[in-house]
Coordinates of C-alpha atoms in Angstrom, one line a residue:
X1167 CA -38.7 25.8 -163.6
X1168 CA -35.7 27.0 -161.3
X1169 CA -33.5 29.6 -163.1
X1170 CA -31.0 27.9 -164.6
X1171 CA -27.9 28.6 -162.3
X1172 CA -25.8 26.5 -160.0
X1173 CA -25.8 29.6 -157.1
X1174 CA -29.2 28.9 -156.9
X1175 CA -29.3 24.9 -155.5
X1176 CA -26.1 25.6 -153.2
X1177 CA -28.5 24.6 -150.5
X1178 CA -26.5 23.6 -148.6
X1179 CA -26.3 19.4 -148.7
X1180 CA -23.5 17.4 -146.5
X1181 CA -20.7 17.5 -147.6
X1182 CA -19.8 13.8 -149.7
X1183 CA -16.0 13.7 -149.6
X1184 CA -14.3 12.1 -152.8
X1185 CA -10.8 13.3 -153.1
X1186 CA -7.2 10.9 -154.8
X1187 CA -7.8 7.6 -154.7
X1188 CA -5.2 7.3 -152.1
X1189 CA -7.7 9.0 -149.9
X1190 CA -9.9 6.9 -150.1
X1191 CA -8.4 3.0 -150.8
X1192 CA -5.2 3.6 -148.9
X1193 CA -3.0 2.8 -152.7
X1194 CA -0.8 5.5 -154.5
X1195 CA -3.2 7.4 -157.0
X1196 CA -2.1 6.0 -160.6
X1197 CA -1.1 10.0 -163.4
X1198 CA -2.9 10.5 -166.5
X1199 CA -0.3 12.7 -168.8
X1200 CA -2.1 16.0 -167.5
X1201 CA 0.1 15.7 -163.7
X1202 CA 2.2 18.3 -163.6
X1203 CA 0.8 20.9 -166.3
X1204 CA -0.5 24.3 -165.5
X1205 CA -4.2 24.3 -165.9
X1206 CA -5.0 26.3 -169.7
X1207 CA -5.4 29.4 -169.3
X1208 CA -9.1 29.0 -170.3
X1209 CA -10.0 27.3 -167.4
X1210 CA -11.2 29.2 -164.0
X1211 CA -11.2 26.5 -160.9
X1212 CA -14.4 26.3 -159.6
X1213 CA -16.0 27.7 -162.9
X1214 CA -17.5 25.3 -165.5
X1215 CA -17.2 25.9 -169.4
X1216 CA -17.6 25.0 -172.3
X1217 CA -15.0 23.1 -174.2
X1218 CA -14.9 21.5 -178.2
X1219 CA -13.2 18.3 -178.5
X1220 CA -11.4 17.4 -182.5
X1221 CA -13.3 14.3 -182.7
X1222 CA -13.9 11.1 -185.3
X1223 CA -17.5 9.7 -183.4
X1224 CA -19.2 11.5 -186.0
X1225 CA -18.6 12.1 -190.5
X1226 CA -19.0 16.3 -190.6
X1227 CA -18.9 16.4 -187.2
X1228 CA -14.7 17.6 -186.3
X1229 CA -15.8 18.6 -183.1
X1230 CA -17.7 17.8 -180.1
X1231 CA -19.0 19.8 -177.6
X1232 CA -18.3 19.3 -173.7
X1233 CA -18.5 20.9 -169.9
X1234 CA -15.6 20.9 -167.6
X1235 CA -15.2 22.3 -164.6
X1236 CA -12.1 22.1 -162.4
X1237 CA -12.8 22.3 -158.8
X1238 CA -11.3 25.5 -156.7
X1239 CA -8.9 22.9 -154.6
X1240 CA -7.2 22.0 -157.9
X1241 CA -3.5 20.5 -157.6
X1242 CA -1.9 20.0 -161.3
X1243 CA 0.6 17.5 -158.8
X1244 CA -2.3 15.6 -156.9
X1245 CA -4.4 13.0 -159.5
X1246 CA -8.4 13.2 -158.7
X1247 CA -11.9 11.7 -160.0
X1248 CA -13.1 12.3 -163.0
X1249 CA -16.1 12.2 -163.3
X1250 CA -18.6 11.6 -167.4
X1251 CA -21.9 12.4 -166.5
X1252 CA -24.7 12.5 -169.7
X1253 CA -27.8 14.8 -170.1
X1254 CA -30.9 13.2 -171.5
X1255 CA -32.7 13.3 -175.1
X1256 CA -33.4 17.5 -176.0
X1257 CA -31.9 18.4 -172.5
X1258 CA -28.4 19.2 -173.3
X1259 CA -24.3 19.8 -171.0
X1260 CA -25.9 22.9 -169.3
X1261 CA -28.9 21.4 -167.7
X1262 CA -27.1 18.8 -166.6
X1263 CA -24.2 20.6 -165.0
X1264 CA -26.9 21.8 -162.9
X1265 CA -29.9 18.6 -162.6
X1266 CA -26.5 16.0 -161.7
X1267 CA -24.7 18.7 -159.0
X1268 CA -21.5 17.0 -159.5
X1269 CA -19.8 19.9 -159.6
X1270 CA -21.3 22.1 -156.7
X1271 CA -18.6 22.9 -154.5
X1272 CA -21.4 21.8 -150.8
X1273 CA -21.4 18.2 -152.5
X1274 CA -17.2 18.2 -150.9
X1275 CA -16.2 15.8 -154.6
X1276 CA -12.7 17.4 -155.4
X1277 CA -12.7 15.4 -158.7
X1278 CA -13.1 17.0 -162.0
X1279 CA -17.1 17.0 -163.7
X1280 CA -17.7 17.3 -167.1
X1281 CA -20.9 17.0 -168.3
X1282 CA -20.5 15.6 -173.1
X1283 CA -22.8 16.5 -175.0
X1284 CA -24.8 14.9 -177.6
X1285 CA -25.3 15.4 -181.1
X1286 CA -29.2 16.0 -182.7
X1287 CA -31.3 13.3 -184.3
X1288 CA -33.3 14.5 -187.9
X1289 CA -36.0 15.8 -185.8
X1290 CA -33.0 17.7 -184.0
X1291 CA -33.4 16.8 -180.3
X1292 CA -30.3 16.2 -179.1
X1293 CA -29.6 12.3 -177.3
X1294 CA -26.7 9.1 -177.3
X1295 CA -26.1 5.7 -178.7
X1296 CA -29.4 4.4 -177.6
X1297 CA -32.1 6.4 -178.0
X1298 CA -34.5 4.9 -180.8
X1299 CA -34.0 7.9 -183.1
X1300 CA -30.2 7.8 -183.2
X1301 CA -28.2 8.2 -185.5
X1302 CA -26.7 4.6 -186.7
X1303 CA -23.6 6.8 -188.0
X1304 CA -23.2 8.5 -183.8
X1305 CA -20.1 6.7 -181.8
X1306 CA -20.4 8.2 -178.7
X1307 CA -18.7 5.6 -177.2
X1308 CA -16.3 6.8 -179.1
X1309 CA -16.4 10.2 -178.6
X1310 CA -16.3 9.6 -174.7
X1311 CA -13.1 6.9 -175.1
X1312 CA -11.8 10.9 -177.3
X1313 CA -12.6 12.5 -174.0
X1314 CA -11.5 10.5 -171.0
X1315 CA -7.7 10.8 -173.4
X1316 CA -8.1 14.4 -173.8
X1317 CA -9.2 14.8 -170.2
X1318 CA -6.0 13.0 -169.0
X1319 CA -3.9 14.9 -170.4
X1320 CA -5.1 17.4 -170.2
X1321 CA -4.8 17.8 -166.5
X1322 CA -3.9 15.5 -163.6
X1323 CA -6.6 12.5 -163.6
X1324 CA -6.2 9.0 -161.7
X1325 CA -6.7 6.7 -164.7
X1326 CA -8.3 4.7 -162.5
X1327 CA -11.1 6.6 -161.3
X1328 CA -13.3 7.4 -164.0
X1329 CA -16.7 6.9 -163.3
X1330 CA -19.9 7.7 -165.7
X1331 CA -23.4 9.0 -164.3
X1332 CA -27.0 10.1 -166.8
X1333 CA -29.8 11.1 -166.8
X1334 CA -32.6 9.2 -169.7
X1335 CA -31.6 8.5 -172.5
X1336 CA -27.6 9.8 -171.3
X1337 CA -28.3 7.0 -168.9
X1338 CA -29.4 4.3 -171.3
X1339 CA -25.9 5.4 -173.1
X1340 CA -23.6 4.8 -170.2
X1341 CA -25.9 1.8 -168.8
X1342 CA -26.7 -0.5 -172.5
X1343 CA -23.4 0.7 -174.4
X1344 CA -20.3 2.5 -172.0
X1345 CA -20.7 -0.6 -169.2
X1346 CA -21.0 -3.2 -172.0
X1347 CA -18.1 -2.5 -174.1
X1348 CA -14.7 -4.0 -173.8
X1349 CA -13.6 -1.1 -174.2
X1350 CA -14.9 1.0 -172.1
X1351 CA -15.2 -0.7 -169.2
X1352 CA -11.5 -0.3 -169.3
X1353 CA -11.3 3.0 -169.3
X1354 CA -14.5 3.3 -166.5
X1355 CA -14.8 2.2 -163.4
X1356 CA -18.5 2.7 -162.7
X1357 CA -21.7 3.4 -163.6
X1358 CA -25.0 5.4 -161.9
X1359 CA -27.7 5.6 -164.3
X1360 CA -30.6 8.0 -163.2
X1361 CA -33.9 7.3 -165.0
X1362 CA -32.3 5.1 -167.9
X1363 CA -33.7 4.9 -170.6
X1364 CA -33.0 1.1 -171.8
X1365 CA -34.5 -0.6 -175.0
X1366 CA -34.9 -3.3 -176.3
X1367 CA -32.1 -3.4 -180.1
X1368 CA -35.6 -3.7 -181.7
X1369 CA -38.8 -2.6 -181.2
X1370 CA -41.9 -4.4 -179.6
X1371 CA -38.8 -7.4 -179.3
X1372 CA -37.0 -8.8 -176.3
X1373 CA -34.0 -9.2 -177.6
X1374 CA -31.5 -7.7 -175.0
X1375 CA -28.7 -4.5 -176.8
X1376 CA -25.0 -6.9 -176.7
X1377 CA -23.4 -6.2 -173.4
X1378 CA -19.3 -8.1 -173.2
X1379 CA -17.4 -5.7 -170.7
X1380 CA -14.2 -7.0 -170.6
X1381 CA -14.2 -6.8 -166.9
X1382 CA -16.2 -9.7 -165.1
X1383 CA -17.8 -7.9 -162.2
X1384 CA -19.3 -4.3 -163.2
X1385 CA -20.3 -1.8 -161.4
X1386 CA -23.7 -0.8 -161.5
X1387 CA -26.1 1.9 -159.8
X1388 CA -29.6 2.6 -160.6
X1389 CA -32.4 4.8 -160.1
X1390 CA -35.7 5.2 -161.1
X1391 CA -39.0 6.7 -159.8
X1392 CA -42.4 4.2 -159.8
X1393 CA -44.7 6.9 -161.2
X1394 CA -42.3 7.3 -164.9
X1395 CA -44.6 7.3 -167.7
X1396 CA -42.1 9.1 -169.5
X1397 CA -39.0 5.9 -168.9
X1398 CA -42.1 3.4 -167.2
X1399 CA -40.6 1.1 -164.5
X1400 CA -42.8 -2.0 -166.3
X1401 CA -41.4 -0.8 -169.0
X1402 CA -43.3 -0.1 -172.4
X1403 CA -43.6 1.6 -175.8
X1404 CA -42.3 5.1 -175.8
X1405 CA -44.5 8.2 -176.4
X1406 CA -43.3 8.1 -179.3
X1407 CA -43.9 4.9 -180.7
X1408 CA -40.2 4.4 -182.0
X1409 CA -39.1 1.5 -179.0
X1410 CA -39.7 -0.3 -176.5
X1411 CA -38.3 0.2 -173.0
X1412 CA -37.1 -2.7 -170.8
X1413 CA -38.6 -3.9 -167.1
X1414 CA -36.7 -1.6 -165.0
X1415 CA -36.3 -3.8 -161.8
X1416 CA -35.3 -7.1 -164.1
X1417 CA -32.5 -4.8 -166.5
X1418 CA -30.7 -4.7 -163.4
X1419 CA -31.4 -8.6 -162.4
X1420 CA -30.1 -9.2 -165.7
X1421 CA -26.4 -7.4 -164.0
X1422 CA -26.7 -9.2 -161.0
X1423 CA -26.4 -12.2 -162.5
X1424 CA -24.1 -10.9 -165.2
X1425 CA -21.9 -9.8 -162.4
X1426 CA -22.7 -12.8 -160.4
X1427 CA -25.2 -13.1 -158.2
X1428 CA -28.3 -14.9 -157.7
X1429 CA -31.1 -12.0 -159.6
X1430 CA -33.6 -13.4 -158.1
X1431 CA -31.5 -13.0 -153.8
X1432 CA -30.6 -9.0 -153.6
X1433 CA -30.8 -7.5 -150.2
X1434 CA -34.5 -5.5 -149.7
X1435 CA -34.3 -2.6 -147.5
X1436 CA -36.6 0.7 -147.0
X1437 CA -35.6 4.3 -147.0
X1438 CA -37.4 7.3 -145.7
X1439 CA -40.9 7.2 -144.7
X1440 CA -44.3 7.7 -145.5
X1441 CA -44.9 9.0 -150.0
X1442 CA -41.1 9.7 -150.1
X1443 CA -40.6 5.9 -149.9
X1444 CA -37.8 4.2 -151.2
X1445 CA -36.5 0.2 -151.6
X1446 CA -33.2 -0.3 -151.8
X1447 CA -32.0 -3.6 -153.8
X1448 CA -29.2 -4.3 -153.2
X1449 CA -26.1 -7.2 -154.6
X1450 CA -23.5 -7.1 -152.5
X1451 CA -23.4 -3.3 -153.1
X1452 CA -22.3 -3.9 -156.6
X1453 CA -25.4 -4.3 -158.3
X1454 CA -27.8 -1.3 -156.3
X1455 CA -31.4 -0.2 -157.5
X1456 CA -33.2 2.2 -155.5
X1457 CA -36.8 2.5 -156.9
X1458 CA -38.7 6.0 -155.7
X1459 CA -42.3 6.1 -154.6
X1460 CA -43.1 8.9 -155.3
X1461 CA -40.7 10.4 -158.6
X1462 CA -41.5 10.5 -162.3
X1463 CA -39.3 11.1 -165.1
X1464 CA -36.7 13.5 -161.5
X1465 CA -33.3 12.9 -160.3
X1466 CA -33.6 12.3 -157.0
X1467 CA -32.8 14.8 -154.9
X1468 CA -33.5 16.4 -150.8
X1469 CA -34.7 20.3 -153.0
X1470 CA -36.2 21.1 -156.7
X1471 CA -34.1 20.6 -158.8
X1472 CA -35.2 21.2 -163.2
X1473 CA -36.4 17.9 -162.8
X1474 CA -39.6 18.3 -160.3
X1475 CA -40.5 20.3 -156.8
X1476 CA -41.1 16.9 -155.4
X1477 CA -37.9 16.2 -153.3
X1478 CA -36.8 12.7 -151.1
X1479 CA -34.6 12.1 -148.1
X1480 CA -30.9 12.5 -147.9
X1481 CA -30.2 8.4 -147.7
X1482 CA -31.7 7.9 -151.4
X1483 CA -30.7 11.8 -152.6
X1484 CA -29.0 10.5 -155.9
X1485 CA -26.0 12.8 -156.1
X1486 CA -25.1 12.4 -152.2
X1487 CA -25.9 8.2 -153.0
X1488 CA -23.6 8.0 -156.2
X1489 CA -20.9 10.1 -155.0
X1490 CA -20.3 7.9 -151.9
X1491 CA -21.0 4.8 -154.1
X1492 CA -18.5 6.1 -156.6
X1493 CA -16.0 6.5 -153.7
X1494 CA -15.3 2.6 -153.1
X1495 CA -14.8 2.0 -156.7
X1496 CA -11.7 2.1 -159.3
X1497 CA -10.3 -0.5 -161.7

């Protein structure tokens, strides 16, 4: 496994630039309450910092953790995007920073990256709402809303350009809970799970979790390996026998239908070549799905990462694709 340092993963990806909303869409960005405030003294631009936030999201846990990276280019008077990136079950916020690479300056993202930390279940594994073992008294949606408010009050954020991504259980939380919540969808513009763990509401049933977003169209993108033996592409009982996952393409088609598209009529393209072939399904680039022939339960990358030594081509690299796609959306 690779060492847990961001510097070890800086393998010169082609830059994907996301700056302020004005630079992308031609509109004037909105300004959060943090605009004009000095950078907190504990923050070194371009370096990650672990922080805590007062939270009402879990009984007996008054402080929740997160990791933040404010880029070297940050100007307190210029509103920038915010990406929230959620780790997988049993992982942590540092692992997710290294895996998703949103704060890797080589990709050119000029916004703030935040990596929230999940709370442990009874077994001690950090996780998010959506996993079958998640305690019912933990409200990670509330934690997310508190976190967005905290960051927006401290830094100069464009409130219309807040995004959410995540891996595995973190991806399931993003795609089944944040993207379906009426309040969160007023705050977050687009959602991008990777190897998402999407569960039926109850074990051995086909009942979907409730989904009541506040907007008619929710931009949604998902990435999944066809060889995934943790969250199987065709859906299955998980290896803990406490939950049944939804077939991935069915889950994406549900999002296409919810957004007003014909679920059975996507534009289908083939990317990469040979053993690394990727099938891309797109409904007007609003709902998008990448299916990887060669990958397992992985974050698709052009270089080895903490998930795997297997790689994909640049056109299907998750971080690059997500950053480019996020830049198209605002509230």
